[in-house]
């Protein structure tokens, strides 16, 4: 069974050879091509080569397009720093003040070099993987995109205190998102993964989420050509799954490592896919035996869960993580049919 | 009477209503005094929010942001009076975002809450070298260094501040407070980077700094003996 067949069978409750797994290995590919972060996240051939190596050596059941949002901030006019073993980080945003969002012209996705690069990576991975593994497009929703233009702080200020600018900005980012996800789908992405910041009650209170955020997500996702998976964005999400689960085209959620998988299932109901739950960025710190233990514990908890895809949560797995610590996922899953 | 005002302000904060919150404070300040508005109204509300946290009731970043903005607006309006009232500052602290970190929101929030609690804050801004934190703490006789980081990849750099303090033999005299989004989701990170303490939200930071100040003073006294 290849990953696509396994995933399709798993999602439709048919017989599988083993449970699929998902590891966030966007950054990790640079280890195989010997490039620095800046080059890796701007040269599509290097990115694709890195990911194909991951597919061959570690064999996860989902592959990801570049997970490097800061580069989008750069293309919008900001400055970025590149870290040795981490995703790029925004140093300066294009708009220093949320009032300037009105003057900011958000062009078409393909007018930006980095979005073209992301799309080319998606196309190249789909081509080279020959349909054997699903490729997930990593995108930002219209609610999160402005963070890359003016920072979390200024966008929060806009959401809270500048209603008119907020509405006009959301119109622009929704148009942008709809076009971008369509292009990713046309390029062969099987689904989209979107980190959630502004639908997280740790960031915004539920009243505001209901009145301002959910309508934006509903409008953005309702015509999506591919299913959407919402990523926890760095905070526990079990308790707020009920407010997100009914948004159109949301097929599932990537949980935080602090979430209780059983509670999450109770909260979300039986029909949504749940993914992840072992902390990805700290995998390097553990022995392979530790990770094997963590995965077996997780598998025990989700034994009866027919729509749980084990794997990593949080941001990218660091390149200093040993290959052995990643290969153990497949080995354990093969042994635990 | 005051209890109902406290509740009114608390509700208004929790609804993230900046204008209404500020009007409640202004009205109380006008009917009483600025000092009373700070001591009888704002401080108890901040305490109540702290208690809510301890009980596990969550406060969103948006709510903390609105509270900080309201406190900042009010402090700005009464700046001249505050200077007279706060001649005896609680202590001096140096704060900043660690090298390679540019996420300043948390740092700005804690600065507002610390200043409103009577701290003198030396804000070093973003992307601060570990040695600069220590240099500036010595220069300003600060007993606390507060270092913020949003992501795991940058939080790891905080360890270098701890190493710098150890290297200069200052670890018992200057306390290292650490914070930022990543510490909330990875509580063990505080120990990992050598922090002396962390707080779950900006409103709890003044309490943390006071506790650390006591430790720093005790550390120095113990060393003298």
Coordinates of C-alpha atoms in Angstrom, one line a residue:
Chain A
X1 CA 0.0 0.0 0.0
X2 CA 1.4 3.4 -0.8
X3 CA 0.6 6.5 1.4
X4 CA -2.2 7.8 -0.8
X5 CA -3.9 4.4 -0.8
X6 CA -3.3 4.0 2.9
X7 CA -4.7 7.4 3.7
X8 CA -7.8 7.0 1.4
X9 CA -8.5 3.6 3.0
X10 CA -8.0 4.9 6.5
X11 CA -10.3 7.9 5.9
X12 CA -13.0 5.7 4.5
X13 CA -12.7 3.1 7.3
X14 CA -11.4 0.4 4.9
X15 CA -8.7 -2.1 5.6
X16 CA -5.2 -0.7 6.0
X17 CA -1.7 -2.3 6.3
X18 CA -0.9 0.2 9.1
X19 CA -2.1 3.4 10.6
X20 CA -0.8 6.4 8.6
X21 CA 1.5 9.0 10.3
X22 CA 2.4 12.6 9.8
X23 CA 5.6 14.4 10.7
X24 CA 6.2 18.1 10.1
X25 CA 9.5 17.8 8.2
X26 CA 9.4 20.9 6.0
X27 CA 12.7 22.3 7.4
X28 CA 14.3 18.9 7.9
X29 CA 14.7 18.5 4.1
X30 CA 17.6 21.0 4.1
X31 CA 19.7 18.4 5.9
X32 CA 19.7 16.3 2.8
X33 CA 20.6 19.0 0.4
X34 CA 23.3 20.8 2.4
X35 CA 21.8 24.2 1.8
X36 CA 21.4 27.0 4.3
X37 CA 17.8 28.0 5.3
X38 CA 17.7 31.0 3.0
X39 CA 18.7 29.0 -0.1
X40 CA 16.5 26.0 0.8
X41 CA 13.4 28.2 1.3
X42 CA 13.9 30.1 -2.0
X43 CA 15.1 27.4 -4.4
X44 CA 12.3 25.1 -5.3
X45 CA 14.6 22.4 -6.7
X46 CA 16.4 22.2 -3.4
X47 CA 13.2 22.0 -1.4
X48 CA 11.7 19.3 -3.6
X49 CA 15.0 17.3 -3.5
X50 CA 15.0 17.6 0.3
X51 CA 11.4 16.4 0.5
X52 CA 11.9 13.5 -1.9
X53 CA 14.7 12.4 0.4
X54 CA 12.4 12.5 3.3
X55 CA 9.8 10.5 1.5
X56 CA 12.4 7.8 0.7
X57 CA 14.2 7.7 4.0
X58 CA 11.5 8.4 6.6
X59 CA 8.4 7.6 4.6
X60 CA 5.7 9.7 6.4
X61 CA 2.3 9.5 4.9
X62 CA 1.9 13.2 4.3
X63 CA 4.3 15.6 2.7
X64 CA 4.2 19.4 3.2
X65 CA 4.8 22.5 1.1
X66 CA 7.3 25.0 2.7
X67 CA 6.5 25.9 6.3
X68 CA 8.2 29.3 6.3
X69 CA 5.6 32.1 6.7
X70 CA 8.2 34.7 7.5
X71 CA 9.3 34.6 3.8
X72 CA 5.8 35.8 3.0
X73 CA 6.3 38.7 5.3
X74 CA 9.5 39.4 3.3
X75 CA 7.7 39.4 0.0
X76 CA 5.1 41.8 1.4
X77 CA 7.9 44.2 2.1
X78 CA 9.3 43.2 5.6
X79 CA 12.7 42.0 6.6
X80 CA 13.5 38.4 7.7
X81 CA 16.4 36.7 9.5
X82 CA 17.3 33.1 8.7
X83 CA 18.2 30.8 11.6
X84 CA 20.6 27.9 11.3
X85 CA 18.2 25.3 12.7
X86 CA 14.8 26.9 12.7
X87 CA 12.3 28.5 10.3
X88 CA 13.0 32.1 9.3
X89 CA 11.8 34.8 11.6
X90 CA 10.3 38.3 10.8
X91 CA 12.6 41.1 11.8
X92 CA 10.5 44.0 10.5
X93 CA 7.0 44.1 9.1
X94 CA 5.9 46.0 6.0
X95 CA 3.4 48.1 7.9
X96 CA 4.5 49.6 11.2
X97 CA 1.0 50.8 12.0
X98 CA -2.3 49.0 11.5
X99 CA -3.7 52.3 10.0
X100 CA -1.3 51.7 7.1
X101 CA -3.1 48.5 6.2
X102 CA -5.5 50.6 4.1
X103 CA -2.6 51.8 1.9
X104 CA -1.1 48.3 1.6
X105 CA -1.8 46.8 -1.8
X106 CA -2.2 43.0 -1.6
X107 CA -1.6 41.8 -5.1
X108 CA -2.5 38.5 -6.6
X109 CA -0.7 35.5 -5.0
X110 CA 1.4 34.7 -8.1
X111 CA 2.6 38.3 -8.2
X112 CA 4.8 37.4 -5.2
X113 CA 8.0 35.4 -5.7
X114 CA 7.6 33.4 -2.5
X115 CA 4.0 32.3 -3.3
X116 CA 5.2 31.2 -6.7
X117 CA 8.0 29.3 -5.0
X118 CA 5.5 27.6 -2.7
X119 CA 3.3 26.7 -5.6
X120 CA 6.2 25.4 -7.6
X121 CA 7.3 23.3 -4.7
X122 CA 3.8 21.8 -4.5
X123 CA 3.7 21.1 -8.2
X124 CA 7.2 19.5 -8.2
X125 CA 6.5 17.4 -5.1
X126 CA 3.2 16.1 -6.6
X127 CA 4.9 15.3 -9.9
X128 CA 7.9 13.5 -8.4
X129 CA 5.9 11.6 -5.8
X130 CA 3.8 10.3 -8.6
X131 CA 0.6 10.4 -6.6
X132 CA 2.0 8.0 -4.1
X133 CA 1.9 10.5 -1.2
X134 CA -0.6 13.2 -0.5
X135 CA 0.9 16.7 -0.5
X136 CA -0.5 19.2 2.0
X137 CA -0.4 22.9 1.2
X138 CA 0.6 25.0 4.2
X139 CA -1.3 28.3 4.0
X140 CA -2.5 31.2 6.2
X141 CA -6.2 32.0 6.5
X142 CA -7.4 35.5 5.8
X143 CA -7.5 36.1 9.6
X144 CA -3.8 35.3 10.0
X145 CA -2.3 36.7 6.8
X146 CA -2.3 40.3 8.1
X147 CA 0.1 39.2 10.9
X148 CA 2.7 38.9 8.2
X149 CA 2.0 42.4 6.9
X150 CA 1.8 44.3 10.2
X151 CA 2.6 42.0 13.1
X152 CA 0.4 40.2 15.6
X153 CA 0.2 43.2 17.9
X154 CA -0.9 45.6 15.2
X155 CA -3.4 43.2 13.7
X156 CA -4.8 42.6 17.2
X157 CA -5.1 46.3 17.6
X158 CA -6.9 46.5 14.3
X159 CA -9.3 43.7 15.2
X160 CA -10.1 45.3 18.6
X161 CA -10.1 49.0 17.8
X162 CA -10.2 49.8 14.1
X163 CA -13.4 48.1 12.8
X164 CA -13.4 49.8 9.3
X165 CA -9.8 49.0 8.5
X166 CA -10.3 45.5 9.9
X167 CA -13.2 44.9 7.5
X168 CA -11.4 46.3 4.5
X169 CA -8.3 44.3 5.2
X170 CA -10.3 41.1 5.6
X171 CA -11.9 41.7 2.2
X172 CA -8.4 41.8 0.7
X173 CA -7.0 38.8 2.5
X174 CA -10.1 36.7 1.8
X175 CA -9.8 37.3 -1.9
X176 CA -6.1 36.5 -1.8
X177 CA -6.7 33.3 0.2
X178 CA -9.5 32.0 -2.1
X179 CA -7.3 32.5 -5.1
X180 CA -4.2 30.9 -3.5
X181 CA -5.9 27.8 -2.2
X182 CA -7.5 27.3 -5.6
X183 CA -4.1 27.4 -7.2
X184 CA -2.6 25.0 -4.6
X185 CA -5.5 22.6 -5.3
X186 CA -4.9 22.9 -9.1
X187 CA -1.2 22.2 -8.4
X188 CA -2.3 18.9 -6.8
X189 CA -2.4 19.6 -3.1
X190 CA -4.7 17.1 -1.4
X191 CA -5.6 19.3 1.4
X192 CA -4.5 22.5 3.2
X193 CA -3.1 23.0 6.7
X194 CA -3.7 26.3 8.3
X195 CA -2.3 27.4 11.7
X196 CA -4.9 29.1 13.8
X197 CA -4.0 32.1 15.8
X198 CA -7.0 34.4 15.9
X199 CA -9.5 31.5 16.5
X200 CA -7.7 30.5 19.6
X201 CA -9.3 31.7 22.9
X202 CA -5.9 32.2 24.3
X203 CA -5.4 34.9 21.8
X204 CA -8.9 36.3 21.3
X205 CA -11.9 35.8 23.6
X206 CA -14.7 33.5 22.4
X207 CA -17.2 36.3 22.0
X208 CA -14.9 38.0 19.5
X209 CA -14.1 34.7 17.8
X210 CA -17.8 34.0 17.3
X211 CA -18.7 37.5 16.1
X212 CA -15.7 38.4 14.0
X213 CA -13.5 35.4 13.3
X214 CA -15.8 32.5 12.5
X215 CA -17.7 34.5 9.8
X216 CA -14.4 35.2 8.0
X217 CA -13.3 31.6 8.1
X218 CA -16.7 30.4 6.9
X219 CA -16.6 32.8 4.0
X220 CA -13.0 31.8 3.1
X221 CA -13.5 28.1 3.3
X222 CA -17.0 27.6 2.0
X223 CA -15.9 27.2 -1.6
X224 CA -12.5 25.6 -1.0
X225 CA -11.7 23.0 -3.6
X226 CA -9.7 21.0 -1.0
X227 CA -10.4 20.0 2.6
X228 CA -8.9 22.3 5.3
X229 CA -7.1 21.0 8.4
X230 CA -6.7 23.5 11.2
X231 CA -3.4 23.5 13.1
X232 CA -3.4 24.3 16.8
X233 CA -1.0 27.2 16.2
X234 CA 1.0 26.6 19.5
X235 CA -1.7 26.2 22.1
X236 CA -4.0 23.5 23.4
X237 CA -7.2 23.3 21.3
X238 CA -9.3 20.5 22.6
X239 CA -11.7 22.7 24.5
X240 CA -12.4 25.0 21.6
X241 CA -12.8 22.3 18.9
X242 CA -16.6 22.6 19.3
X243 CA -16.6 26.2 18.0
X244 CA -14.4 25.3 15.0
X245 CA -15.7 21.9 13.9
X246 CA -18.7 23.1 11.9
X247 CA -16.9 25.6 9.7
X248 CA -17.4 24.5 6.0
X249 CA -14.8 22.2 4.6
X250 CA -12.9 21.8 7.9
X251 CA -12.0 18.1 7.8
X252 CA -9.8 17.9 10.9
X253 CA -7.3 19.4 13.3
X254 CA -3.7 19.1 14.2
X255 CA -3.7 18.9 18.0
X256 CA -1.1 20.4 20.4
X257 CA 1.2 18.0 22.3
X258 CA -0.5 19.2 25.5
X259 CA -4.0 18.2 24.3
X260 CA -5.6 15.0 25.6
X261 CA -6.4 13.0 22.5
X262 CA -9.4 11.3 24.2
X263 CA -10.8 14.6 25.3
X264 CA -10.3 16.1 21.9
X265 CA -12.2 13.3 20.3
X266 CA -15.1 13.7 22.7
X267 CA -15.2 17.5 22.0
X268 CA -15.0 17.2 18.2
X269 CA -17.2 14.2 17.6
X270 CA -16.5 11.1 15.5
X271 CA -16.3 12.6 12.0
X272 CA -13.2 14.8 12.0
X273 CA -9.6 13.7 11.5
X274 CA -7.3 14.4 14.4
X275 CA -3.5 14.5 13.8
X276 CA -0.2 14.7 15.6
X277 CA 0.2 15.1 19.4
X278 CA 3.9 14.3 20.0
X279 CA 5.9 17.5 20.3
X280 CA 8.0 17.8 17.1
X281 CA 10.6 20.5 17.9
X282 CA 11.9 18.6 21.0
X283 CA 12.2 15.2 19.3
X284 CA 16.0 15.8 19.0
X285 CA 16.3 15.7 22.8
X286 CA 15.0 12.2 23.3
X287 CA 16.5 8.8 22.8
X288 CA 14.8 6.7 20.1
X289 CA 13.5 4.4 22.9
X290 CA 11.9 7.5 24.6
X291 CA 10.1 8.4 21.4
X292 CA 9.1 4.8 20.8
X293 CA 7.6 4.9 24.3
X294 CA 5.7 8.1 23.7
X295 CA 4.3 6.8 20.4
X296 CA 3.2 3.6 22.0
X297 CA 1.5 5.5 24.8
X298 CA -0.3 7.6 22.2
X299 CA -1.3 4.6 20.2
X300 CA -2.8 3.0 23.3
X301 CA -4.9 6.1 23.9
X302 CA -6.1 6.3 20.3
X303 CA -6.6 2.6 19.9
X304 CA -10.3 2.8 19.2
X305 CA -10.1 6.1 17.4
X306 CA -10.7 5.4 13.7
X307 CA -9.7 8.9 12.5
X308 CA -6.6 9.7 14.5
X309 CA -3.3 10.1 12.5
X310 CA -0.5 10.0 15.0
X311 CA 2.6 12.2 14.4
X312 CA 4.1 15.4 15.5
X313 CA 2.5 18.6 16.7
X314 CA 3.9 22.1 17.0
X315 CA 6.2 23.7 14.5
X316 CA 8.9 22.0 12.4
X317 CA 11.1 19.2 13.6
X318 CA 14.6 20.5 13.9
X319 CA 17.4 19.4 11.6
X320 CA 19.5 18.3 14.6
X321 CA 17.0 15.5 15.2
X322 CA 18.5 12.1 14.4
X323 CA 17.0 10.2 11.5
X324 CA 16.6 7.2 13.8
X325 CA 14.3 9.3 16.0
X326 CA 12.0 9.8 13.0
X327 CA 12.3 6.3 11.4
X328 CA 11.0 4.8 14.6
X329 CA 7.5 6.2 13.8
X330 CA 7.1 3.9 10.8
X331 CA 8.6 0.9 12.6
X332 CA 6.3 1.2 15.6
X333 CA 3.3 1.6 13.4
X334 CA 4.2 -1.4 11.3
X335 CA 4.4 -3.4 14.5
X336 CA 1.1 -2.1 15.8
X337 CA -1.3 -2.9 13.0
Chain B
X1 CA -20.4 50.5 46.0
X2 CA -16.7 49.9 45.2
X3 CA -17.4 46.2 44.8
X4 CA -19.9 46.9 42.1
X5 CA -17.4 49.3 40.4
X6 CA -14.7 46.6 40.5
X7 CA -17.1 44.1 39.0
X8 CA -18.2 46.6 36.3
X9 CA -14.6 47.2 35.3
X10 CA -13.7 43.5 35.4
X11 CA -16.6 42.7 33.1
X12 CA -15.7 45.5 30.8
X13 CA -12.1 44.3 30.7
X14 CA -13.2 40.7 30.0
X15 CA -15.4 42.0 27.1
X16 CA -12.2 43.7 25.8
X17 CA -14.1 47.0 25.8
X18 CA -11.4 49.7 25.9
X19 CA -13.6 52.8 25.8
X20 CA -16.0 51.6 28.4
X21 CA -13.2 50.4 30.8
X22 CA -11.4 53.8 30.5
X23 CA -14.7 55.7 31.2
X24 CA -15.3 53.7 34.3
X25 CA -11.8 54.5 35.6
X26 CA -12.1 58.2 34.6
X27 CA -15.4 58.5 36.4
X28 CA -14.1 56.9 39.5
X29 CA -10.9 59.0 39.4
X30 CA -13.0 62.2 39.0
X31 CA -15.4 61.4 41.8
X32 CA -12.5 60.3 44.1
X33 CA -8.8 60.8 43.3
X34 CA -6.3 59.4 40.8
X35 CA -4.6 57.4 43.6
X36 CA -7.9 55.9 44.6
X37 CA -8.7 54.9 41.1
X38 CA -5.3 53.1 40.9
X39 CA -5.4 51.5 44.4
X40 CA -9.1 50.8 44.9
X41 CA -10.2 50.1 41.4
X42 CA -7.5 49.0 38.9
X43 CA -5.3 47.1 41.4
X44 CA -8.2 45.0 42.8
X45 CA -9.4 44.2 39.3
X46 CA -5.9 43.1 38.3
X47 CA -5.8 40.9 41.4
X48 CA -9.1 39.4 40.5
X49 CA -7.8 38.6 37.1
X50 CA -4.7 37.0 38.6
X51 CA -7.0 34.9 40.9
X52 CA -9.0 33.8 37.8
X53 CA -5.8 32.6 36.3
X54 CA -4.8 30.7 39.3
X55 CA -8.1 28.9 39.2
X56 CA -7.5 28.0 35.6
X57 CA -9.9 30.5 34.1
X58 CA -8.2 31.6 30.9
X59 CA -7.6 35.2 29.9
X60 CA -7.0 35.8 26.2
X61 CA -4.2 37.9 24.8
X62 CA -6.8 40.3 23.5
X63 CA -8.2 40.8 27.0
X64 CA -4.7 41.4 28.4
X65 CA -4.0 43.7 25.5
X66 CA -7.1 45.8 26.2
X67 CA -6.3 46.0 29.9
X68 CA -2.8 47.1 29.1
X69 CA -4.0 49.7 26.7
X70 CA -6.6 51.0 29.2
X71 CA -4.0 51.2 31.9
X72 CA -1.6 52.9 29.5
X73 CA -4.2 55.4 28.4
X74 CA -5.0 56.2 32.0
X75 CA -1.4 56.4 33.1
X76 CA -0.8 58.7 30.1
X77 CA -3.7 61.0 31.2
X78 CA -2.4 61.2 34.7
X79 CA 1.3 61.2 34.0
X80 CA 2.2 64.3 35.9
X81 CA 0.4 63.1 39.1
X82 CA 1.9 59.6 38.9
X83 CA 5.5 61.0 38.9
X84 CA 4.9 62.6 42.2
X85 CA 3.2 59.5 43.7
X86 CA 5.7 57.0 42.5
X87 CA 8.9 58.6 43.8
X88 CA 9.6 55.4 45.8
X89 CA 9.9 53.0 43.0
X90 CA 9.6 49.3 43.8
X91 CA 12.8 48.4 42.0
X92 CA 14.6 48.6 38.6
X93 CA 14.4 45.9 36.0
X94 CA 15.9 45.5 32.6
X95 CA 13.7 43.8 29.9
X96 CA 14.1 42.9 26.3
X97 CA 13.5 40.3 23.6
X98 CA 16.4 37.8 23.3
X99 CA 18.8 37.8 20.4
X100 CA 17.0 36.9 17.1
X101 CA 13.5 37.5 18.6
X102 CA 11.4 40.3 17.3
X103 CA 8.0 39.6 18.8
X104 CA 7.6 42.6 21.0
X105 CA 3.9 42.5 22.1
X106 CA 4.5 40.5 25.3
X107 CA 7.4 42.7 26.3
X108 CA 5.3 45.9 25.8
X109 CA 2.5 44.5 27.8
X110 CA 4.6 43.6 30.8
X111 CA 6.3 47.0 30.6
X112 CA 2.9 48.7 31.1
X113 CA 1.9 46.4 34.0
X114 CA 5.3 46.7 35.7
X115 CA 5.4 50.5 35.4
X116 CA 1.9 50.8 36.7
X117 CA 3.0 48.7 39.7
X118 CA 5.8 51.1 40.4
X119 CA 8.8 49.5 38.7
X120 CA 11.4 51.4 36.8
X121 CA 11.9 49.6 33.5
X122 CA 14.8 49.8 31.2
X123 CA 13.5 48.5 27.9
X124 CA 16.2 47.3 25.6
X125 CA 13.9 46.4 22.7
X126 CA 14.2 43.5 20.3
X127 CA 17.1 41.2 19.4
X128 CA 19.2 41.9 22.5
X129 CA 22.6 40.2 22.9
X130 CA 22.9 38.2 26.1
X131 CA 25.8 40.2 27.4
X132 CA 23.9 43.5 26.9
X133 CA 21.2 42.4 29.3
X134 CA 23.8 41.8 32.0
X135 CA 25.8 45.0 31.2
X136 CA 22.6 47.1 31.3
X137 CA 21.4 45.5 34.6
X138 CA 24.8 46.3 36.2
X139 CA 24.8 49.8 34.8
X140 CA 21.3 50.5 36.1
X141 CA 21.6 48.6 39.3
X142 CA 18.7 46.4 38.2
X143 CA 18.0 43.3 40.3
X144 CA 15.8 41.6 37.7
X145 CA 16.4 40.8 34.0
X146 CA 13.2 40.0 32.1
X147 CA 13.8 38.2 28.8
X148 CA 11.1 37.5 26.3
X149 CA 10.9 35.1 23.4
X150 CA 8.0 33.9 21.3
X151 CA 9.4 30.8 19.6
X152 CA 11.3 27.8 20.8
X153 CA 14.1 28.5 18.3
X154 CA 14.8 31.9 19.9
X155 CA 14.0 31.0 23.5
X156 CA 17.0 28.7 23.5
X157 CA 19.2 31.8 23.3
X158 CA 18.1 32.9 26.7
X159 CA 20.4 30.2 28.1
X160 CA 23.3 32.5 27.1
X161 CA 22.0 35.2 29.5
X162 CA 22.1 32.6 32.3
X163 CA 25.6 31.6 31.3
X164 CA 26.6 35.3 31.3
X165 CA 25.2 35.8 34.8
X166 CA 27.0 32.7 36.0
X167 CA 30.2 33.7 34.4
X168 CA 30.2 37.0 36.1
X169 CA 29.1 35.5 39.5
X170 CA 25.8 37.4 39.5
X171 CA 23.3 34.6 39.6
X172 CA 22.4 35.1 43.2
X173 CA 22.1 38.9 42.9
X174 CA 20.3 39.4 39.6
X175 CA 17.3 37.2 38.9
X176 CA 16.4 36.0 35.4
X177 CA 12.7 36.2 34.6
X178 CA 11.7 34.6 31.3
X179 CA 8.5 34.7 29.4
X180 CA 6.7 34.7 26.1
X181 CA 4.2 32.5 24.3
X182 CA 6.4 29.5 24.1
X183 CA 6.8 29.3 27.9
X184 CA 3.1 29.1 28.2
X185 CA 2.9 26.0 26.1
X186 CA 6.2 24.5 27.3
X187 CA 6.4 25.1 31.1
X188 CA 9.6 23.1 31.4
X189 CA 11.4 25.5 29.2
X190 CA 11.9 28.0 32.0
X191 CA 14.2 25.5 33.7
X192 CA 15.8 24.4 30.4
X193 CA 17.0 28.0 29.7
X194 CA 18.0 28.6 33.3
X195 CA 15.2 31.0 34.2
X196 CA 14.5 31.9 37.9
X197 CA 10.8 32.2 37.2
X198 CA 8.1 32.8 34.7
X199 CA 4.5 34.1 34.7
X200 CA 1.6 32.8 32.7
X201 CA 0.4 36.3 31.6
X202 CA 1.5 39.9 31.7
X203 CA -0.7 40.8 34.6
X204 CA 1.0 38.3 36.8
X205 CA 4.5 39.6 36.0
X206 CA 4.6 42.4 38.8
X207 CA 4.0 39.6 41.4
X208 CA 6.7 37.5 39.8
X209 CA 9.2 40.4 39.8
X210 CA 8.5 41.2 43.5
X211 CA 9.1 37.6 44.4
X212 CA 12.3 37.5 42.5
X213 CA 13.4 40.8 44.0
X214 CA 13.1 39.3 47.5
X215 CA 15.2 36.4 46.3
X216 CA 17.8 38.7 44.8
X217 CA 18.1 40.7 47.9
X218 CA 18.3 37.6 50.0
X219 CA 20.9 36.1 47.7
X220 CA 23.1 39.2 48.2
X221 CA 22.6 39.2 51.9
X222 CA 23.5 35.5 52.2
X223 CA 26.6 36.1 50.2
X224 CA 27.7 39.0 52.5
X225 CA 27.4 36.6 55.4

